[in-house]
């Protein structure tokens, strides 16, 4: 099966600019996650979708970050305006259901964002 | 508040020897634990998991041990191979509690280097 697709792979923007990341999960996977991984740290969950509904966005900085998952398939994560501390790898992951946790999520390769 | 801790940022071992990666957790609600492996410029990939009802799970060269009373788990790789060189993340969830508790909380990772 095809993996989790993410684009772009790399992005460099100036602070206060906006940026958007796209994720296409594995076909049929109902649960989708966006994680932020800052250099030297583990991935941190930003938002979790079940189909097109939000399950958990408690760690999403809602003043600047937004995410949507239209039609329960693809998802977009947006940052507006970006800050220097947003420099990180943004990882998208999907699983077939909540029980995907048993076998782990399938992660995409991530988008490396550099804010200058 | 770091609920999953990997206190060794790096570990270096000789090919053929045992690699032992450690992880400690503080949240007593965690009942499912996973190890992920990450190569540069790739997303994390699931390696092995263990439920809190077990104290050991083995898969080929990889064995995970869980000590609930000490809130400690470890990953043993025997024998270690140069291809095992990667960052290893420990992750945990409160799986049995359902809902948003299925989310994974990650440690900061340990860089394993296996020298030929």
PDB file of C-alpha atoms in Angstrom:
ATOM      1  CA  UNK A   1       0.000   0.000   0.000  1.00  0.00           C
ATOM      2  CA  UNK A   2       1.128   3.556  -0.622  1.00  0.00           C
ATOM      3  CA  UNK A   3       2.452   5.379   2.415  1.00  0.00           C
ATOM      4  CA  UNK A   4       1.497   8.701   3.942  1.00  0.00           C
ATOM      5  CA  UNK A   5       2.328  11.457   1.465  1.00  0.00           C
ATOM      6  CA  UNK A   6       3.404  14.907   2.595  1.00  0.00           C
ATOM      7  CA  UNK A   7       4.391  18.020   0.700  1.00  0.00           C
ATOM      8  CA  UNK A   8       6.457  20.027   0.456  1.00  0.00           C
ATOM      9  CA  UNK A   9       9.526  18.261   1.849  1.00  0.00           C
ATOM     10  CA  UNK A  10      11.272  21.498   2.724  1.00  0.00           C
ATOM     11  CA  UNK A  11      10.141  25.083   3.189  1.00  0.00           C
ATOM     12  CA  UNK A  12      12.029  28.237   4.142  1.00  0.00           C
ATOM     13  CA  UNK A  13      10.023  31.351   4.982  1.00  0.00           C
ATOM     14  CA  UNK A  14      10.559  34.622   6.749  1.00  0.00           C
ATOM     15  CA  UNK A  15       8.943  35.258  10.109  1.00  0.00           C
ATOM     16  CA  UNK A  16       5.436  36.668   9.927  1.00  0.00           C
ATOM     17  CA  UNK A  17       4.831  34.930   6.599  1.00  0.00           C
ATOM     18  CA  UNK A  18       2.272  32.170   6.217  1.00  0.00           C
ATOM     19  CA  UNK A  19       2.840  28.562   5.180  1.00  0.00           C
ATOM     20  CA  UNK A  20       0.711  25.504   4.507  1.00  0.00           C
ATOM     21  CA  UNK A  21       1.518  21.815   4.611  1.00  0.00           C
ATOM     22  CA  UNK A  22      -0.444  19.073   2.913  1.00  0.00           C
ATOM     23  CA  UNK A  23      -0.951  15.447   3.912  1.00  0.00           C
ATOM     24  CA  UNK A  24      -2.558  12.539   2.099  1.00  0.00           C
ATOM     25  CA  UNK A  25      -3.021   9.581   4.477  1.00  0.00           C
ATOM     26  CA  UNK A  26      -3.094   5.913   3.610  1.00  0.00           C
ATOM     27  CA  UNK A  27      -6.313   5.082   1.796  1.00  0.00           C
ATOM     28  CA  UNK A  28      -9.050   4.097   4.210  1.00  0.00           C
ATOM     29  CA  UNK A  29      -7.309   5.395   7.323  1.00  0.00           C
ATOM     30  CA  UNK A  30      -9.899   7.241   9.371  1.00  0.00           C
ATOM     31  CA  UNK A  31      -7.543   8.738  11.945  1.00  0.00           C
ATOM     32  CA  UNK A  32      -5.028  11.419  11.014  1.00  0.00           C
ATOM     33  CA  UNK A  33      -2.485  13.182  13.209  1.00  0.00           C
ATOM     34  CA  UNK A  34      -0.207  16.173  12.845  1.00  0.00           C
ATOM     35  CA  UNK A  35       2.923  16.193  14.974  1.00  0.00           C
ATOM     36  CA  UNK A  36       5.589  18.862  15.430  1.00  0.00           C
ATOM     37  CA  UNK A  37       9.155  17.716  16.011  1.00  0.00           C
ATOM     38  CA  UNK A  38      11.598  20.392  17.093  1.00  0.00           C
ATOM     39  CA  UNK A  39      15.279  19.522  16.722  1.00  0.00           C
ATOM     40  CA  UNK A  40      16.462  17.424  19.672  1.00  0.00           C
ATOM     41  CA  UNK A  41      12.963  16.671  20.906  1.00  0.00           C
ATOM     42  CA  UNK A  42      10.394  13.983  20.346  1.00  0.00           C
ATOM     43  CA  UNK A  43       7.317  14.483  18.184  1.00  0.00           C
ATOM     44  CA  UNK A  44       4.545  16.468  19.890  1.00  0.00           C
ATOM     45  CA  UNK A  45       0.918  16.012  18.881  1.00  0.00           C
ATOM     46  CA  UNK A  46      -0.685  19.142  17.465  1.00  0.00           C
ATOM     47  CA  UNK A  47      -4.045  17.831  16.319  1.00  0.00           C
ATOM     48  CA  UNK A  48      -5.868  14.530  15.852  1.00  0.00           C
ATOM     49  CA  UNK A  49      -8.745  13.959  13.418  1.00  0.00           C
ATOM     50  CA  UNK A  50     -11.200  11.104  13.287  1.00  0.00           C
ATOM     51  CA  UNK A  51     -12.624  11.253   9.752  1.00  0.00           C
ATOM     52  CA  UNK A  52     -13.186  14.997   9.353  1.00  0.00           C
ATOM     53  CA  UNK A  53     -13.858  15.725  13.026  1.00  0.00           C
ATOM     54  CA  UNK A  54     -11.305  17.005  15.529  1.00  0.00           C
ATOM     55  CA  UNK A  55     -10.654  14.627  18.455  1.00  0.00           C
ATOM     56  CA  UNK A  56      -7.839  16.510  20.182  1.00  0.00           C
ATOM     57  CA  UNK A  57      -6.340  19.911  19.432  1.00  0.00           C
ATOM     58  CA  UNK A  58      -5.352  20.800  22.977  1.00  0.00           C
ATOM     59  CA  UNK A  59      -1.714  21.474  22.031  1.00  0.00           C
ATOM     60  CA  UNK A  60      -2.396  23.390  18.829  1.00  0.00           C
ATOM     61  CA  UNK A  61      -1.466  27.112  19.143  1.00  0.00           C
ATOM     62  CA  UNK A  62      -4.793  28.245  17.784  1.00  0.00           C
ATOM     63  CA  UNK A  63      -3.826  31.901  17.502  1.00  0.00           C
ATOM     64  CA  UNK A  64      -1.525  31.021  14.599  1.00  0.00           C
ATOM     65  CA  UNK A  65      -2.053  27.391  13.648  1.00  0.00           C
ATOM     66  CA  UNK A  66      -5.079  25.932  11.907  1.00  0.00           C
ATOM     67  CA  UNK A  67      -5.835  22.565  10.372  1.00  0.00           C
ATOM     68  CA  UNK A  68      -8.620  21.040   8.401  1.00  0.00           C
ATOM     69  CA  UNK A  69      -9.474  17.678   6.974  1.00  0.00           C
ATOM     70  CA  UNK A  70     -12.117  18.085   4.344  1.00  0.00           C
ATOM     71  CA  UNK A  71     -14.126  15.021   3.323  1.00  0.00           C
ATOM     72  CA  UNK A  72     -12.182  12.973   5.861  1.00  0.00           C
ATOM     73  CA  UNK A  73      -9.253  12.337   3.539  1.00  0.00           C
ATOM     74  CA  UNK A  74      -6.506  14.913   2.840  1.00  0.00           C
ATOM     75  CA  UNK A  75      -5.487  17.387   5.487  1.00  0.00           C
ATOM     76  CA  UNK A  76      -3.855  20.806   5.490  1.00  0.00           C
ATOM     77  CA  UNK A  77      -1.958  22.418   8.372  1.00  0.00           C
ATOM     78  CA  UNK A  78      -1.432  26.187   8.187  1.00  0.00           C
ATOM     79  CA  UNK A  79       0.705  28.599  10.165  1.00  0.00           C
ATOM     80  CA  UNK A  80      -0.064  32.306   9.971  1.00  0.00           C
ATOM     81  CA  UNK A  81       1.963  34.259  10.947  1.00  0.00           C
ATOM     82  CA  UNK A  82       5.048  32.112  11.449  1.00  0.00           C
ATOM     83  CA  UNK A  83       7.514  32.679  14.284  1.00  0.00           C
ATOM     84  CA  UNK A  84      11.148  31.644  14.563  1.00  0.00           C
ATOM     85  CA  UNK A  85      10.217  28.989  17.138  1.00  0.00           C
ATOM     86  CA  UNK A  86       7.979  27.265  14.577  1.00  0.00           C
ATOM     87  CA  UNK A  87      11.086  25.925  12.851  1.00  0.00           C
ATOM     88  CA  UNK A  88      10.613  22.172  13.061  1.00  0.00           C
ATOM     89  CA  UNK A  89       9.690  19.047  11.128  1.00  0.00           C
ATOM     90  CA  UNK A  90       5.933  18.663  10.749  1.00  0.00           C
ATOM     91  CA  UNK A  91       4.918  15.036  10.610  1.00  0.00           C
ATOM     92  CA  UNK A  92       1.613  13.660   9.434  1.00  0.00           C
ATOM     93  CA  UNK A  93       0.547  10.177  10.484  1.00  0.00           C
ATOM     94  CA  UNK A  94      -2.494   8.015   9.944  1.00  0.00           C
ATOM     95  CA  UNK A  95      -4.035   4.857  11.318  1.00  0.00           C
ATOM     96  CA  UNK A  96      -7.017   2.749  10.356  1.00  0.00           C
ATOM     97  CA  UNK A  97      -8.773   3.426  13.637  1.00  0.00           C
ATOM     98  CA  UNK A  98      -8.030   4.331  17.192  1.00  0.00           C
ATOM     99  CA  UNK A  99      -6.699   0.810  17.552  1.00  0.00           C
ATOM    100  CA  UNK A 100      -3.951   1.741  15.141  1.00  0.00           C
ATOM    101  CA  UNK A 101      -2.128   2.738  18.284  1.00  0.00           C
ATOM    102  CA  UNK A 102      -1.574  -0.973  18.930  1.00  0.00           C
ATOM    103  CA  UNK A 103       0.648  -1.281  15.898  1.00  0.00           C
ATOM    104  CA  UNK A 104       1.792   2.271  15.706  1.00  0.00           C
ATOM    105  CA  UNK A 105       0.883   4.998  13.353  1.00  0.00           C
ATOM    106  CA  UNK A 106       2.255   5.185   9.829  1.00  0.00           C
ATOM    107  CA  UNK A 107       4.189   8.422   9.522  1.00  0.00           C
ATOM    108  CA  UNK A 108       4.976  10.432   6.436  1.00  0.00           C
ATOM    109  CA  UNK A 109       8.495  11.696   5.764  1.00  0.00           C
ATOM    110  CA  UNK A 110       7.620  15.116   7.131  1.00  0.00           C
ATOM    111  CA  UNK A 111       8.019  18.723   6.041  1.00  0.00           C
ATOM    112  CA  UNK A 112      11.073  20.539   7.377  1.00  0.00           C
ATOM    113  CA  UNK A 113      10.160  24.176   8.024  1.00  0.00           C
ATOM    114  CA  UNK A 114      12.817  26.806   8.584  1.00  0.00           C
ATOM    115  CA  UNK A 115      11.662  30.258   9.684  1.00  0.00           C
ATOM    116  CA  UNK A 116      14.302  32.981   9.248  1.00  0.00           C
TER     117      UNK A 116
ATOM    118  CA  UNK B   1       6.012  18.325  31.956  1.00  0.00           C
ATOM    119  CA  UNK B   2       7.878  15.530  30.241  1.00  0.00           C
ATOM    120  CA  UNK B   3       5.881  12.362  30.814  1.00  0.00           C
ATOM    121  CA  UNK B   4       8.166  10.103  28.766  1.00  0.00           C
ATOM    122  CA  UNK B   5      11.882  10.460  29.357  1.00  0.00           C
ATOM    123  CA  UNK B   6      14.844   9.087  27.475  1.00  0.00           C
ATOM    124  CA  UNK B   7      17.782  10.302  29.502  1.00  0.00           C
ATOM    125  CA  UNK B   8      20.540   9.113  27.177  1.00  0.00           C
ATOM    126  CA  UNK B   9      20.780  11.335  24.086  1.00  0.00           C
ATOM    127  CA  UNK B  10      23.182   8.919  22.439  1.00  0.00           C
ATOM    128  CA  UNK B  11      24.596   5.422  22.665  1.00  0.00           C
ATOM    129  CA  UNK B  12      27.477   3.834  20.795  1.00  0.00           C
ATOM    130  CA  UNK B  13      28.006   0.064  20.588  1.00  0.00           C
ATOM    131  CA  UNK B  14      30.128  -2.353  18.642  1.00  0.00           C
ATOM    132  CA  UNK B  15      28.596  -4.493  15.921  1.00  0.00           C
ATOM    133  CA  UNK B  16      27.478  -7.864  17.290  1.00  0.00           C
ATOM    134  CA  UNK B  17      27.116  -6.609  20.855  1.00  0.00           C
ATOM    135  CA  UNK B  18      23.912  -5.815  22.713  1.00  0.00           C
ATOM    136  CA  UNK B  19      22.312  -2.362  22.540  1.00  0.00           C
ATOM    137  CA  UNK B  20      20.127  -1.360  25.489  1.00  0.00           C
ATOM    138  CA  UNK B  21      17.983   1.752  25.185  1.00  0.00           C
ATOM    139  CA  UNK B  22      16.117   2.975  28.236  1.00  0.00           C
ATOM    140  CA  UNK B  23      12.908   4.888  28.801  1.00  0.00           C
ATOM    141  CA  UNK B  24      11.145   6.113  31.942  1.00  0.00           C
ATOM    142  CA  UNK B  25       7.609   7.418  32.283  1.00  0.00           C
ATOM    143  CA  UNK B  26       5.768   9.329  34.966  1.00  0.00           C
ATOM    144  CA  UNK B  27       2.089   9.000  33.997  1.00  0.00           C
ATOM    145  CA  UNK B  28       0.641   5.941  35.727  1.00  0.00           C
ATOM    146  CA  UNK B  29      -2.296   5.995  33.278  1.00  0.00           C
ATOM    147  CA  UNK B  30      -0.034   4.883  30.427  1.00  0.00           C
ATOM    148  CA  UNK B  31      -0.758   1.277  29.594  1.00  0.00           C
ATOM    149  CA  UNK B  32       0.679   0.808  26.122  1.00  0.00           C
ATOM    150  CA  UNK B  33       4.234   1.442  25.051  1.00  0.00           C
ATOM    151  CA  UNK B  34       5.915   1.524  21.673  1.00  0.00           C
ATOM    152  CA  UNK B  35       9.364   1.981  20.206  1.00  0.00           C
ATOM    153  CA  UNK B  36       9.910   3.827  16.950  1.00  0.00           C
ATOM    154  CA  UNK B  37      13.020   4.007  14.814  1.00  0.00           C
ATOM    155  CA  UNK B  38      13.883   7.054  12.746  1.00  0.00           C
ATOM    156  CA  UNK B  39      16.446   7.476   9.988  1.00  0.00           C
ATOM    157  CA  UNK B  40      17.482  10.982   8.861  1.00  0.00           C
ATOM    158  CA  UNK B  41      15.014  12.686   6.509  1.00  0.00           C
ATOM    159  CA  UNK B  42      12.413   9.964   7.086  1.00  0.00           C
ATOM    160  CA  UNK B  43       9.411   9.698   9.350  1.00  0.00           C
ATOM    161  CA  UNK B  44       9.516   7.435  12.408  1.00  0.00           C
ATOM    162  CA  UNK B  45       8.659   3.782  11.759  1.00  0.00           C
ATOM    163  CA  UNK B  46       7.048   1.445  14.253  1.00  0.00           C
ATOM    164  CA  UNK B  47       9.402  -1.143  15.704  1.00  0.00           C
ATOM    165  CA  UNK B  48       7.830  -3.023  18.616  1.00  0.00           C
ATOM    166  CA  UNK B  49       5.209  -2.509  21.312  1.00  0.00           C
ATOM    167  CA  UNK B  50       4.174  -3.878  24.680  1.00  0.00           C
ATOM    168  CA  UNK B  51       0.998  -3.791  26.711  1.00  0.00           C
ATOM    169  CA  UNK B  52       1.130  -3.134  30.436  1.00  0.00           C
ATOM    170  CA  UNK B  53      -0.261  -6.611  31.096  1.00  0.00           C
ATOM    171  CA  UNK B  54       3.030  -8.055  29.868  1.00  0.00           C
ATOM    172  CA  UNK B  55       6.585  -7.613  31.046  1.00  0.00           C
ATOM    173  CA  UNK B  56       8.352  -8.751  27.870  1.00  0.00           C
ATOM    174  CA  UNK B  57       7.737  -8.802  24.147  1.00  0.00           C
ATOM    175  CA  UNK B  58      10.151 -10.204  21.607  1.00  0.00           C
ATOM    176  CA  UNK B  59      10.391  -9.827  17.847  1.00  0.00           C
ATOM    177  CA  UNK B  60      13.505 -11.237  16.253  1.00  0.00           C
ATOM    178  CA  UNK B  61      16.539  -9.300  17.432  1.00  0.00           C
ATOM    179  CA  UNK B  62      14.378  -6.805  19.318  1.00  0.00           C
ATOM    180  CA  UNK B  63      13.012  -7.313  22.830  1.00  0.00           C
ATOM    181  CA  UNK B  64      11.163  -4.793  24.954  1.00  0.00           C
ATOM    182  CA  UNK B  65      11.035  -5.176  28.723  1.00  0.00           C
ATOM    183  CA  UNK B  66       8.528  -3.377  30.945  1.00  0.00           C
ATOM    184  CA  UNK B  67       8.906  -2.813  34.688  1.00  0.00           C
ATOM    185  CA  UNK B  68       5.611  -1.246  35.776  1.00  0.00           C
ATOM    186  CA  UNK B  69       6.588  -0.742  39.392  1.00  0.00           C
ATOM    187  CA  UNK B  70       9.634   1.251  38.325  1.00  0.00           C
ATOM    188  CA  UNK B  71       7.781   2.916  35.418  1.00  0.00           C
ATOM    189  CA  UNK B  72      10.664   1.859  33.210  1.00  0.00           C
ATOM    190  CA  UNK B  73      11.011   0.112  29.887  1.00  0.00           C
ATOM    191  CA  UNK B  74      13.990  -0.869  27.815  1.00  0.00           C
ATOM    192  CA  UNK B  75      14.667  -1.991  24.277  1.00  0.00           C
ATOM    193  CA  UNK B  76      17.322  -4.645  23.723  1.00  0.00           C
ATOM    194  CA  UNK B  77      18.826  -5.221  20.299  1.00  0.00           C
ATOM    195  CA  UNK B  78      20.874  -8.408  19.969  1.00  0.00           C
ATOM    196  CA  UNK B  79      23.055  -8.641  18.002  1.00  0.00           C
ATOM    197  CA  UNK B  80      23.420  -5.015  16.976  1.00  0.00           C
ATOM    198  CA  UNK B  81      24.065  -4.283  13.312  1.00  0.00           C
ATOM    199  CA  UNK B  82      25.344  -1.126  11.584  1.00  0.00           C
ATOM    200  CA  UNK B  83      21.932  -0.767   9.894  1.00  0.00           C
ATOM    201  CA  UNK B  84      20.404  -0.332  13.330  1.00  0.00           C
ATOM    202  CA  UNK B  85      22.083   3.070  13.595  1.00  0.00           C
ATOM    203  CA  UNK B  86      19.189   5.513  13.952  1.00  0.00           C
ATOM    204  CA  UNK B  87      17.279   7.578  16.493  1.00  0.00           C
ATOM    205  CA  UNK B  88      15.016   5.468  18.696  1.00  0.00           C
ATOM    206  CA  UNK B  89      11.921   7.020  20.249  1.00  0.00           C
ATOM    207  CA  UNK B  90       9.981   5.596  23.146  1.00  0.00           C
ATOM    208  CA  UNK B  91       6.245   6.397  23.106  1.00  0.00           C
ATOM    209  CA  UNK B  92       3.316   5.731  25.425  1.00  0.00           C
ATOM    210  CA  UNK B  93      -0.462   5.995  25.465  1.00  0.00           C
ATOM    211  CA  UNK B  94      -3.347   5.533  27.876  1.00  0.00           C
ATOM    212  CA  UNK B  95      -4.880   3.118  25.411  1.00  0.00           C
ATOM    213  CA  UNK B  96      -7.539   1.518  27.598  1.00  0.00           C
ATOM    214  CA  UNK B  97      -9.046   4.880  28.420  1.00  0.00           C
ATOM    215  CA  UNK B  98      -9.990   5.500  24.810  1.00  0.00           C
ATOM    216  CA  UNK B  99     -10.792   8.702  22.962  1.00  0.00           C
ATOM    217  CA  UNK B 100      -8.012  11.243  22.803  1.00  0.00           C
ATOM    218  CA  UNK B 101      -5.979   9.115  25.214  1.00  0.00           C
ATOM    219  CA  UNK B 102      -5.030   6.948  22.247  1.00  0.00           C
ATOM    220  CA  UNK B 103      -2.575   9.669  21.295  1.00  0.00           C
ATOM    221  CA  UNK B 104       1.084   8.838  21.651  1.00  0.00           C
ATOM    222  CA  UNK B 105       3.405  10.810  23.911  1.00  0.00           C
ATOM    223  CA  UNK B 106       7.008  10.573  22.743  1.00  0.00           C
ATOM    224  CA  UNK B 107      10.360  10.808  24.482  1.00  0.00           C
ATOM    225  CA  UNK B 108      13.179  12.932  23.064  1.00  0.00           C
ATOM    226  CA  UNK B 109      14.905   9.996  21.445  1.00  0.00           C
ATOM    227  CA  UNK B 110      18.269   8.247  21.712  1.00  0.00           C
ATOM    228  CA  UNK B 111      20.735   8.237  18.829  1.00  0.00           C
ATOM    229  CA  UNK B 112      22.165   4.740  18.482  1.00  0.00           C
ATOM    230  CA  UNK B 113      25.388   4.299  16.563  1.00  0.00           C
ATOM    231  CA  UNK B 114      26.541   0.766  15.807  1.00  0.00           C
ATOM    232  CA  UNK B 115      30.182   0.683  14.802  1.00  0.00           C
ATOM    233  CA  UNK B 116      31.445  -2.000  12.380  1.00  0.00           C
TER     234      UNK B 116
END
